[in-house]
Amino acid sequence: MASPSGWRCSNGLSVSKILIKNGRIIDPASGFDAVADLAIVEGRIAARGAGLDAAGAEVFDATGLVVAPGFIDMHVHLREPGIEHAETIETGARAAAAGGFTSICCMPNTMPVNDNATVTSYIIDRAKKFAPVNVFPIGAITKGSAGEELAAIGSMKNAGIVAISDDGRPVMNARVMRRAMEFARSLDLPVIDHCEDLNLSAGGDMHDGLVSTRLALRGIPDTSEYVMFAPDILLSKSTGARFHVAHISTRNSVAMVAHAKNLGLPVTCEATPHHFAITDAELTTYDSNYKMKPPLRTSCDVDAVIEGIVSGAVDVIATDHAPHPGSEKMQEFERCPFGILGLETAIGLSLEKLVHTGRISLGHLVALFTTGPERVLQLGRGTLAVGAPADVTIFSTDMQWTYDVNQSFSKSRNSPFDGRKFLGGPMATIVSGNVVWRR
Ligand SMILES: [Zn+2]
């Protein structure tokens, strides 16, 4: 721990300084968990410890709050370029800040698809101008995410992508996936697959089971997810590429990832709050705000996802924030698109289902949003170590609040959690030493 004097400016010039006082600092990256002060000078963590000198600093009283490394959401759809009526980089990034996220990774299924350096640079440029949080683009695996021909992965890497994925669609051709993994391995990029066998899921609107039968809706079987795991995991083994499974949703998927990890393979996975918070039983109202891919599964699957989080089989919580305008979500159930908002409710739902239930510790929760995604993406973030970029998430574990989707910073309103009461949630979001959002 640096001494309090470590952050005083030796040449006497005034510097932008923030002192976060008396918070419970939880930094899984360095194993630090104690009530202390955190000093930020010129956009970096300058010191942490008890009784730091507040002279010249803007003081933030964090008594009773958790002070954590900035949360990273590695799975977000920002819809820009091309689908700006649903979301823009600016509105999505504002929703991220209000959700306690300091860094987000945007999936490439925009219009045009982010499958070349020009689109990558455009996104980075727009984010620099308009986004209050860090935005890291993910490049497509294949041209147009059509699954056939490799995208310009090398030049996108030079332009700034942090991973490749055709999310929204799987890469079903094993020959294409093998070449993508060889490329990714040589460029040290993780490969993220949206695992869905389109032949098995074709025409489906919700999880295939008792509820879909009762509602007479077409089902998406759980097999459509995990049959894709075997080829991907085997190709990761043969190429040595780092393979990350997006939005895991079934009991067998969790078991297969755990098995791959036991074999020592470079396989990781993420779970979304909605996949561990609610089940397909919610669909009985035919509310399209419960329609997403992968679909909400059974309580048996939800339990398995939570067990996977507890055991460490699940590395990351990511939201799969997928805005759609009301005009599209309000159509009849079979016609409306898949996906829901996620950024502003992620911390509240995770506290409710994982921490308040006693399933995991607060430290583990923070790790799922920080060191977890950092290990996959290697962004140089996710820690409050002295010298690190001052990205900080401050949240409460006991504040009572109600989510009102009409107050959302997102351009869209498609959340099933409108009106839900939460115990605990984000209080302030600091990016590179700037307070970008405060409750
Ligand atoms: Zn997906």
XYZ file of N, CA and C in Angstrom, residues 179-389:
633
model
N -9.959 -21.760 -38.833
C -9.089 -20.725 -39.387
C -9.152 -19.453 -38.531
N -10.341 -19.117 -38.065
C -10.500 -17.928 -37.212
C -9.690 -18.098 -35.926
N -9.737 -19.289 -35.358
C -9.014 -19.521 -34.103
C -7.505 -19.487 -34.325
N -7.057 -20.022 -35.473
C -5.619 -19.949 -35.767
C -5.177 -18.489 -35.855
N -5.962 -17.699 -36.544
C -5.689 -16.265 -36.674
C -5.680 -15.592 -35.302
N -6.746 -15.859 -34.548
C -6.910 -15.228 -33.242
C -5.750 -15.598 -32.325
N -5.333 -16.843 -32.407
C -4.210 -17.306 -31.587
C -2.949 -16.506 -31.933
N -2.698 -16.322 -33.216
C -1.475 -15.606 -33.613
C -1.548 -14.135 -33.223
N -2.766 -13.590 -33.122
C -2.931 -12.179 -32.755
C -3.228 -12.005 -31.265
N -3.282 -13.122 -30.536
C -3.612 -13.124 -29.111
C -4.953 -12.441 -28.826
N -5.956 -12.775 -29.633
C -7.317 -12.267 -29.417
C -8.206 -13.421 -28.953
N -9.096 -13.183 -27.977
C -10.059 -14.229 -27.642
C -11.152 -14.340 -28.711
N -11.661 -15.548 -28.880
C -12.768 -15.790 -29.810
C -14.031 -16.025 -28.992
N -15.056 -15.203 -29.226
C -16.315 -15.315 -28.471
C -17.368 -15.895 -29.404
N -17.961 -17.015 -29.022
C -18.994 -17.576 -29.889
C -20.367 -17.495 -29.230
N -21.326 -17.103 -30.051
C -22.746 -17.156 -29.688
C -23.170 -18.569 -30.097
N -23.202 -19.478 -29.130
C -23.398 -20.893 -29.464
C -24.868 -21.207 -29.697
N -25.207 -21.437 -30.933
C -26.588 -21.749 -31.290
C -26.582 -22.513 -32.603
N -27.033 -23.764 -32.569
C -27.176 -24.520 -33.814
C -28.478 -24.058 -34.471
N -28.319 -23.323 -35.583
C -29.488 -22.675 -36.197
C -30.487 -23.685 -36.756
N -30.013 -24.903 -37.047
C -30.945 -25.925 -37.531
C -31.856 -26.394 -36.404
N -31.280 -26.456 -35.193
C -32.079 -26.906 -34.053
C -32.996 -25.800 -33.520
N -32.541 -24.538 -33.622
C -33.328 -23.435 -33.040
C -34.306 -22.826 -34.029
N -34.209 -23.234 -35.309
C -34.971 -22.568 -36.381
C -36.448 -22.417 -36.028
N -36.938 -21.184 -36.167
C -38.365 -20.930 -35.968
C -38.791 -20.791 -34.526
N -37.846 -21.008 -33.585
C -38.223 -20.980 -32.174
C -38.331 -19.572 -31.622
N -39.212 -19.397 -30.639
C -39.402 -18.084 -30.010
C -39.034 -18.075 -28.539
N -39.078 -19.267 -27.912
C -38.771 -19.342 -26.477
C -38.209 -20.735 -26.182
N -37.809 -20.960 -24.936
C -37.277 -22.262 -24.549
C -38.286 -23.379 -24.851
N -37.794 -24.456 -25.411
C -38.638 -25.593 -25.763
C -38.876 -26.439 -24.520
N -40.100 -26.419 -24.010
C -40.388 -27.179 -22.800
C -41.866 -27.138 -22.471
N -42.175 -27.389 -21.225
C -43.575 -27.436 -20.803
C -44.289 -26.120 -21.061
N -43.590 -25.012 -20.754
C -44.240 -23.700 -20.881
C -44.525 -23.387 -22.350
N -43.574 -23.684 -23.242
C -43.800 -23.384 -24.664
C -44.946 -24.227 -25.211
N -45.051 -25.459 -24.724
C -46.153 -26.320 -25.163
C -47.490 -25.727 -24.729
N -47.543 -25.299 -23.452
C -48.774 -24.734 -22.914
C -49.167 -23.461 -23.658
N -48.162 -22.645 -24.017
C -48.445 -21.364 -24.670
C -48.578 -21.502 -26.178
N -48.319 -22.714 -26.692
C -48.347 -22.955 -28.139
C -47.385 -22.025 -28.880
N -46.194 -21.803 -28.260
C -45.140 -21.047 -28.938
C -44.062 -22.031 -29.384
N -43.399 -21.701 -30.484
C -42.377 -22.613 -31.009
C -41.135 -22.596 -30.119
N -40.587 -23.764 -29.862
C -39.521 -23.895 -28.882
C -38.114 -23.871 -29.464
N -37.174 -23.366 -28.642
C -35.732 -23.422 -28.941
C -35.138 -24.420 -27.944
N -34.767 -25.619 -28.398
C -34.295 -26.634 -27.443
C -32.957 -26.256 -26.811
N -32.739 -26.714 -25.582
C -31.453 -26.407 -24.928
C -30.278 -27.033 -25.679
N -30.549 -28.146 -26.390
C -29.473 -28.777 -27.164
C -28.894 -27.825 -28.206
N -29.723 -26.887 -28.720
C -29.229 -25.992 -29.777
C -28.055 -25.166 -29.274
N -27.965 -24.970 -27.953
C -26.824 -24.228 -27.392
C -25.594 -25.128 -27.244
N -25.744 -26.221 -26.511
C -24.509 -26.912 -26.127
C -23.961 -27.879 -27.166
N -24.740 -28.219 -28.213
C -24.104 -29.039 -29.267
C -23.011 -28.253 -29.972
N -23.079 -26.910 -29.886
C -22.035 -26.092 -30.511
C -20.750 -26.078 -29.686
N -20.853 -26.470 -28.410
C -19.686 -26.382 -27.541
C -18.603 -27.361 -27.942
N -19.027 -28.584 -28.305
C -18.037 -29.625 -28.579
C -17.066 -29.207 -29.681
N -17.547 -28.816 -30.880
C -16.586 -28.403 -31.912
C -15.745 -27.199 -31.487
N -16.358 -26.207 -30.844
C -15.603 -25.013 -30.448
C -14.505 -25.360 -29.438
N -14.858 -26.175 -28.449
C -13.874 -26.538 -27.421
C -12.747 -27.375 -28.033
N -13.115 -28.295 -28.923
C -12.091 -29.129 -29.556
C -11.174 -28.297 -30.453
N -11.744 -27.314 -31.141
C -10.921 -26.451 -31.998
C -10.031 -25.544 -31.149
N -10.528 -25.117 -30.011
C -9.699 -24.333 -29.099
C -8.518 -25.183 -28.631
N -8.799 -26.458 -28.357
C -7.719 -27.366 -27.917
C -6.679 -27.538 -29.019
N -7.140 -27.741 -30.254
C -6.173 -28.031 -31.327
C -5.427 -26.784 -31.792
N -6.053 -25.602 -31.686
C -5.370 -24.383 -32.156
C -4.670 -23.630 -31.031
N -5.106 -23.873 -29.787
C -4.538 -23.117 -28.667
C -5.173 -21.755 -28.490
N -6.224 -21.476 -29.275
C -6.885 -20.157 -29.172
C -7.709 -20.072 -27.895
N -7.798 -18.864 -27.347
C -8.646 -18.636 -26.182
C -10.096 -18.536 -26.656
N -10.946 -19.374 -26.075
C -12.337 -19.456 -26.512
C -13.261 -19.052 -25.365
N -14.166 -18.118 -25.655
C -15.091 -17.607 -24.633
C -16.529 -17.835 -25.099
N -17.325 -18.438 -24.240
C -18.724 -18.708 -24.568
C -19.585 -17.534 -24.100
N -20.339 -16.953 -25.022
C -21.247 -15.859 -24.666
C -22.483 -16.424 -23.966
N -23.094 -15.603 -23.116
C -24.406 -15.856 -22.487
C -24.798 -17.333 -22.343
N -24.134 -18.005 -21.418
C -24.411 -19.424 -21.166
C -25.783 -19.538 -20.495
N -26.579 -20.544 -20.887
C -27.954 -20.567 -20.356
C -28.466 -21.945 -19.940
N -27.724 -23.009 -20.215
C -28.284 -24.336 -19.885
C -27.379 -25.112 -18.925
N -27.997 -26.063 -18.234
C -27.270 -26.889 -17.274
C -26.121 -27.639 -17.956
N -26.381 -28.223 -19.117
C -25.328 -28.977 -19.805
C -24.203 -28.070 -20.297
N -24.537 -26.828 -20.670
C -23.485 -25.885 -21.106
C -22.506 -25.628 -19.967
N -23.057 -25.392 -18.775
C -22.198 -25.117 -17.613
C -21.300 -26.329 -17.346
N -21.883 -27.522 -17.432
C -21.103 -28.729 -17.180
C -19.980 -28.887 -18.204
N -20.264 -28.555 -19.456
C -19.243 -28.721 -20.507
C -18.101 -27.717 -20.346
N -18.430 -26.486 -19.959
C -17.366 -25.495 -19.713
C -16.513 -25.944 -18.525
N -17.185 -26.431 -17.468
C -16.444 -26.899 -16.290
C -15.505 -28.046 -16.687
N -15.994 -28.933 -17.541
C -15.177 -30.058 -17.997
C -13.959 -29.567 -18.786
N -14.204 -28.611 -19.694
C -13.088 -28.067 -20.499
C -12.044 -27.420 -19.590
N -12.509 -26.742 -18.550
C -11.571 -26.110 -17.615
C -10.767 -27.163 -16.860
N -11.447 -28.244 -16.473
C -10.738 -29.322 -15.771
C -9.645 -29.926 -16.638
N -9.857 -29.896 -17.957
C -8.844 -30.415 -18.883
C -7.724 -29.395 -19.100
N -7.870 -28.210 -18.506
C -6.826 -27.193 -18.632
C -6.906 -26.398 -19.922
N -8.061 -26.443 -20.603
C -8.186 -25.720 -21.877
C -8.472 -24.235 -21.623
N -8.064 -23.363 -22.569
C -8.260 -21.915 -22.378
C -9.692 -21.495 -22.703
N -10.641 -22.059 -21.957
C -12.064 -21.828 -22.200
C -12.662 -21.042 -21.030
N -13.401 -19.991 -21.355
C -14.081 -19.169 -20.336
C -15.527 -18.970 -20.769
N -16.354 -18.479 -19.856
C -17.741 -18.190 -20.248
C -18.328 -17.080 -19.399
N -19.425 -16.538 -19.897
C -20.143 -15.467 -19.197
C -21.597 -15.885 -18.999
N -22.232 -15.309 -17.975
C -23.669 -15.479 -17.776
C -24.289 -14.090 -17.666
N -25.513 -13.942 -18.151
C -26.212 -12.657 -18.035
C -27.086 -12.676 -16.781
N -27.357 -11.505 -16.204
C -28.267 -11.466 -15.047
C -29.624 -12.102 -15.348
N -30.175 -11.878 -16.553
C -31.514 -12.445 -16.790
C -31.484 -13.975 -16.819
N -30.354 -14.556 -17.201
C -30.301 -16.029 -17.234
C -30.106 -16.652 -15.855
N -29.730 -15.840 -14.856
C -29.713 -16.425 -13.501
C -30.802 -15.825 -12.601
N -31.601 -14.888 -13.150
C -32.617 -14.240 -12.315
C -34.043 -14.714 -12.606
N -34.348 -15.037 -13.855
C -35.745 -15.377 -14.197
C -35.806 -16.588 -15.119
N -36.992 -17.206 -15.189
C -37.163 -18.436 -15.974
C -38.197 -18.242 -17.086
N -38.349 -19.311 -17.879
C -39.320 -19.268 -18.985
C -40.760 -19.167 -18.478
N -40.972 -19.395 -17.185
C -42.337 -19.281 -16.642
C -42.873 -17.851 -16.783
N -41.957 -16.863 -16.924
C -42.376 -15.459 -17.070
C -43.123 -15.218 -18.384
N -42.965 -16.134 -19.332
C -43.512 -15.904 -20.673
C -45.028 -16.022 -20.749
N -45.656 -16.453 -19.674
C -47.098 -16.726 -19.730
C -47.921 -15.508 -20.121
N -47.347 -14.301 -19.988
C -48.080 -13.095 -20.370
C -47.844 -12.730 -21.840
N -47.037 -13.517 -22.531
C -46.660 -13.221 -23.927
C -46.009 -11.834 -24.036
N -45.345 -11.397 -22.981
C -44.671 -10.092 -22.994
C -43.337 -10.243 -23.727
N -43.191 -9.483 -24.806
C -41.988 -9.647 -25.643
C -40.724 -9.152 -24.936
N -40.882 -8.466 -23.803
C -39.695 -8.071 -23.040
C -39.029 -9.260 -22.364
N -39.641 -10.435 -22.476
C -39.003 -11.654 -21.971
C -38.458 -12.513 -23.114
N -38.425 -11.933 -24.308
C -37.961 -12.697 -25.468
C -36.519 -12.334 -25.787
N -35.639 -13.281 -25.652
C -34.238 -13.034 -25.959
C -33.574 -14.337 -26.391
N -32.330 -14.208 -26.900
C -31.545 -15.385 -27.269
C -30.231 -15.374 -26.529
N -29.803 -16.500 -25.933
C -30.631 -17.681 -25.743
C -31.864 -17.356 -24.899
N -32.915 -18.171 -25.034
C -34.159 -17.859 -24.334
C -34.037 -18.106 -22.841
N -34.961 -17.535 -22.078
C -35.035 -17.852 -20.649
C -35.299 -19.345 -20.531
N -34.566 -20.004 -19.629
C -34.672 -21.470 -19.517
C -35.468 -21.852 -18.266
N -35.348 -23.096 -17.856
C -36.107 -23.611 -16.706
C -35.399 -23.266 -15.401
N -36.088 -23.472 -14.285
C -35.470 -23.192 -12.985
C -34.279 -24.125 -12.747
N -34.315 -25.310 -13.334
C -33.181 -26.245 -13.230
C -31.932 -25.641 -13.898
N -32.124 -25.006 -15.050
C -31.002 -24.358 -15.742
C -30.515 -23.128 -14.962
N -31.463 -22.352 -14.456
C -31.095 -21.161 -13.680
C -30.246 -21.575 -12.472
N -30.680 -22.636 -11.791
C -29.902 -23.132 -10.646
C -28.492 -23.524 -11.079
N -28.387 -24.156 -12.263
C -27.069 -24.608 -12.746
C -26.167 -23.421 -13.078
N -26.753 -22.367 -13.648
C -25.946 -21.180 -13.959
C -25.417 -20.577 -12.653
N -26.287 -20.510 -11.633
C -25.846 -19.970 -10.342
C -24.781 -20.882 -9.719
N -25.002 -22.208 -9.799
C -23.974 -23.130 -9.278
C -22.654 -22.928 -10.023
N -22.737 -22.674 -11.330
C -21.528 -22.424 -12.120
C -20.815 -21.154 -11.676
N -21.592 -20.148 -11.313
C -20.996 -18.907 -10.798
C -20.310 -19.192 -9.463
N -21.008 -19.942 -8.608
C -20.444 -20.247 -7.286
C -19.147 -21.050 -7.424
N -19.147 -22.041 -8.322
C -17.990 -22.948 -8.434
C -16.825 -22.334 -9.202
N -17.091 -21.275 -9.969
C -16.030 -20.687 -10.777
C -16.048 -21.160 -12.226
N -16.996 -22.031 -12.576
C -17.123 -22.432 -13.989
C -17.494 -21.225 -14.839
N -18.286 -20.318 -14.259
C -18.640 -19.067 -14.942
C -17.667 -17.984 -14.487
N -17.020 -17.334 -15.458
C -15.952 -16.374 -15.152
C -16.437 -14.937 -15.054
N -17.530 -14.635 -15.774
C -17.884 -13.245 -16.053
C -19.399 -13.070 -15.978
N -19.849 -11.932 -15.433
C -21.236 -11.521 -15.653
C -21.207 -10.440 -16.735
N -21.991 -10.637 -17.782
C -22.107 -9.657 -18.870
C -23.586 -9.478 -19.152
N -23.983 -8.295 -19.666
C -25.432 -8.044 -19.735
C -26.084 -8.486 -21.039
N -25.354 -8.529 -22.145
C -25.984 -8.706 -23.466
C -27.051 -7.624 -23.684
N -26.742 -6.405 -23.226
C -27.631 -5.240 -23.421
C -28.000 -5.135 -24.911
N -29.286 -5.337 -25.214
C -29.720 -5.411 -26.617
C -30.956 -4.546 -26.843
N -30.741 -3.239 -27.069
C -31.875 -2.338 -27.229
C -32.639 -2.557 -28.544
N -33.966 -2.505 -28.448
C -34.832 -2.513 -29.635
C -35.914 -1.478 -29.393
N -36.270 -0.676 -30.413
C -37.308 0.345 -30.217
C -38.671 -0.298 -30.023
N -39.552 0.439 -29.341
C -40.891 -0.053 -29.048
C -41.638 -0.500 -30.287
N -41.434 0.222 -31.392
C -42.160 -0.117 -32.624
C -41.875 -1.554 -33.048
N -40.677 -2.056 -32.731
C -40.337 -3.428 -33.114
C -40.720 -4.421 -32.023
N -40.526 -4.030 -30.757
C -40.810 -4.950 -29.660
C -42.316 -5.113 -29.425
N -43.135 -4.146 -29.920
C -44.569 -4.186 -29.655
C -45.350 -5.048 -30.650
N -44.659 -5.635 -31.612
C -45.361 -6.511 -32.558
C -45.803 -7.787 -31.848
N -46.567 -8.648 -32.544
C -46.946 -9.899 -31.905
C -45.690 -10.703 -31.612
N -45.799 -11.562 -30.606
C -44.645 -12.223 -30.014
C -43.735 -12.887 -31.056
N -44.351 -13.603 -31.991
C -43.555 -14.356 -32.965
C -42.744 -13.438 -33.878
N -43.190 -12.197 -34.056
C -42.534 -11.311 -35.020
C -41.478 -10.410 -34.388
N -41.551 -10.186 -33.075
C -40.671 -9.179 -32.486
C -39.246 -9.722 -32.295
N -38.274 -8.836 -32.305
C -36.876 -9.271 -32.239
C -36.480 -9.760 -30.842
N -35.363 -10.495 -30.786
C -34.831 -11.023 -29.530
C -33.958 -9.976 -28.845
N -34.006 -9.917 -27.514
C -33.047 -9.092 -26.782
C -33.700 -8.096 -25.844
N -32.995 -7.782 -24.750
C -33.499 -6.833 -23.750
C -32.370 -5.915 -23.275
N -32.763 -4.790 -22.652
C -31.785 -3.904 -22.018
C -31.160 -4.626 -20.817
N -29.963 -4.209 -20.428
C -29.361 -4.894 -19.283
C -28.438 -4.057 -18.416
N -27.949 -2.926 -18.971
C -26.862 -2.219 -18.285
C -27.263 -1.657 -16.920
N -28.473 -1.107 -16.814
C -28.814 -0.375 -15.589
C -29.337 -1.267 -14.465
N -29.638 -2.514 -14.766
C -30.198 -3.413 -13.746
C -29.232 -4.522 -13.333
N -28.039 -4.554 -13.927
C -27.125 -5.687 -13.716
C -26.655 -5.804 -12.264
N -26.251 -4.688 -11.676
C -25.740 -4.762 -10.301
C -26.874 -5.133 -9.350
N -28.039 -4.504 -9.518
C -29.188 -4.787 -8.648
C -29.589 -6.255 -8.690
N -29.690 -6.814 -9.900
C -30.086 -8.222 -10.040
C -29.017 -9.156 -9.478
N -27.755 -8.815 -9.702
C -26.669 -9.686 -9.227
C -26.616 -9.702 -7.701
N -26.800 -8.513 -7.093
C -26.852 -8.474 -5.625
C -28.018 -9.325 -5.124
N -29.183 -9.131 -5.764
C -30.397 -9.821 -5.316
C -30.250 -11.343 -5.391
N -29.775 -11.844 -6.516
C -29.792 -13.287 -6.738
C -28.539 -14.005 -6.231
N -27.425 -13.281 -6.088
C -26.165 -13.951 -5.755
C -25.640 -13.604 -4.366
N -25.720 -12.338 -4.007
C -25.110 -11.906 -2.740
C -26.115 -11.937 -1.592
N -27.281 -11.318 -1.798
C -28.275 -11.292 -0.716
C -28.777 -12.691 -0.372
N -28.674 -13.619 -1.310
C -29.073 -15.004 -1.050
C -27.958 -15.796 -0.376
N -26.793 -15.164 -0.244
C -25.672 -15.836 0.410
C -24.914 -16.824 -0.473
N -25.184 -16.809 -1.790
C -24.520 -17.775 -2.667
C -23.045 -17.415 -2.904
N -22.737 -16.135 -3.068
C -21.340 -15.721 -3.244
C -21.055 -14.496 -2.374
N -19.762 -14.262 -2.167
C -19.359 -13.096 -1.377
C -19.397 -11.845 -2.243
N -19.355 -10.705 -1.580
C -19.283 -9.439 -2.310
C -18.000 -9.380 -3.156
N -16.912 -9.902 -2.601
C -15.647 -9.925 -3.336
C -15.755 -10.733 -4.619
N -16.452 -11.853 -4.546
C -16.638 -12.695 -5.739
C -17.477 -11.952 -6.774
N -18.515 -11.255 -6.294
C -19.348 -10.482 -7.221
C -18.510 -9.436 -7.956
N -17.683 -8.718 -7.204
C -16.840 -7.688 -7.826
C -15.901 -8.333 -8.851
N -15.367 -9.506 -8.522
C -14.460 -10.195 -9.442
C -15.158 -10.560 -10.753
N -16.430 -10.962 -10.664
C -17.168 -11.345 -11.876
C -17.344 -10.179 -12.843
N -17.292 -8.945 -12.296
C -17.449 -7.751 -13.137
C -16.094 -7.080 -13.449
N -15.005 -7.573 -12.853
C -13.721 -6.859 -13.026
C -12.600 -7.803 -13.472
N -12.048 -8.573 -12.536
C -10.935 -9.461 -12.918
C -11.388 -10.537 -13.903
N -12.666 -10.943 -13.821
C -13.182 -11.952 -14.753
C -13.050 -11.509 -16.204
N -13.752 -10.410 -16.581
C -13.607 -9.937 -17.960
C -12.188 -9.474 -18.295
N -11.474 -8.929 -17.320
C -10.102 -8.488 -17.589
C -9.217 -9.667 -18.005
N -9.410 -10.815 -17.358
C -8.618 -11.995 -17.722
C -8.897 -12.426 -19.157
N -10.143 -12.292 -19.591
C -10.494 -12.687 -20.963
C -9.937 -11.682 -21.975
N -10.060 -10.393 -21.663
C -9.836 -9.356 -22.682
C -8.499 -8.629 -22.571
N -7.892 -8.665 -21.399
C -6.596 -7.997 -21.190
C -6.614 -6.530 -21.627
N -7.504 -5.767 -20.975
C -7.671 -4.351 -21.304
C -6.753 -3.459 -20.484
N -6.077 -4.040 -19.476
C -5.263 -3.216 -18.580
C -6.131 -2.455 -17.584
N -7.302 -3.049 -17.242
C -8.239 -2.396 -16.313
C -8.565 -3.396 -15.196
N -9.620 -3.096 -14.449
C -10.109 -4.069 -13.483
C -9.338 -4.145 -12.186
N -8.586 -3.097 -11.837
C -7.889 -3.091 -10.551
C -7.836 -1.679 -9.971
N -7.730 -1.610 -8.658
C -7.533 -0.330 -7.975
C -6.104 -0.231 -7.438
N -5.183 -0.915 -8.069
C -3.784 -0.832 -7.648
C -3.254 0.580 -7.895
N -2.345 1.015 -7.070
C -1.751 2.346 -7.242
C -1.070 2.416 -8.612
N -1.417 3.472 -9.354
C -0.867 3.651 -10.698
C -1.821 3.243 -11.801
N -2.870 2.474 -11.443
C -3.824 2.021 -12.460
C -4.730 3.176 -12.886
N -5.327 3.108 -14.107
C -6.306 4.123 -14.506
C -7.418 4.205 -13.464
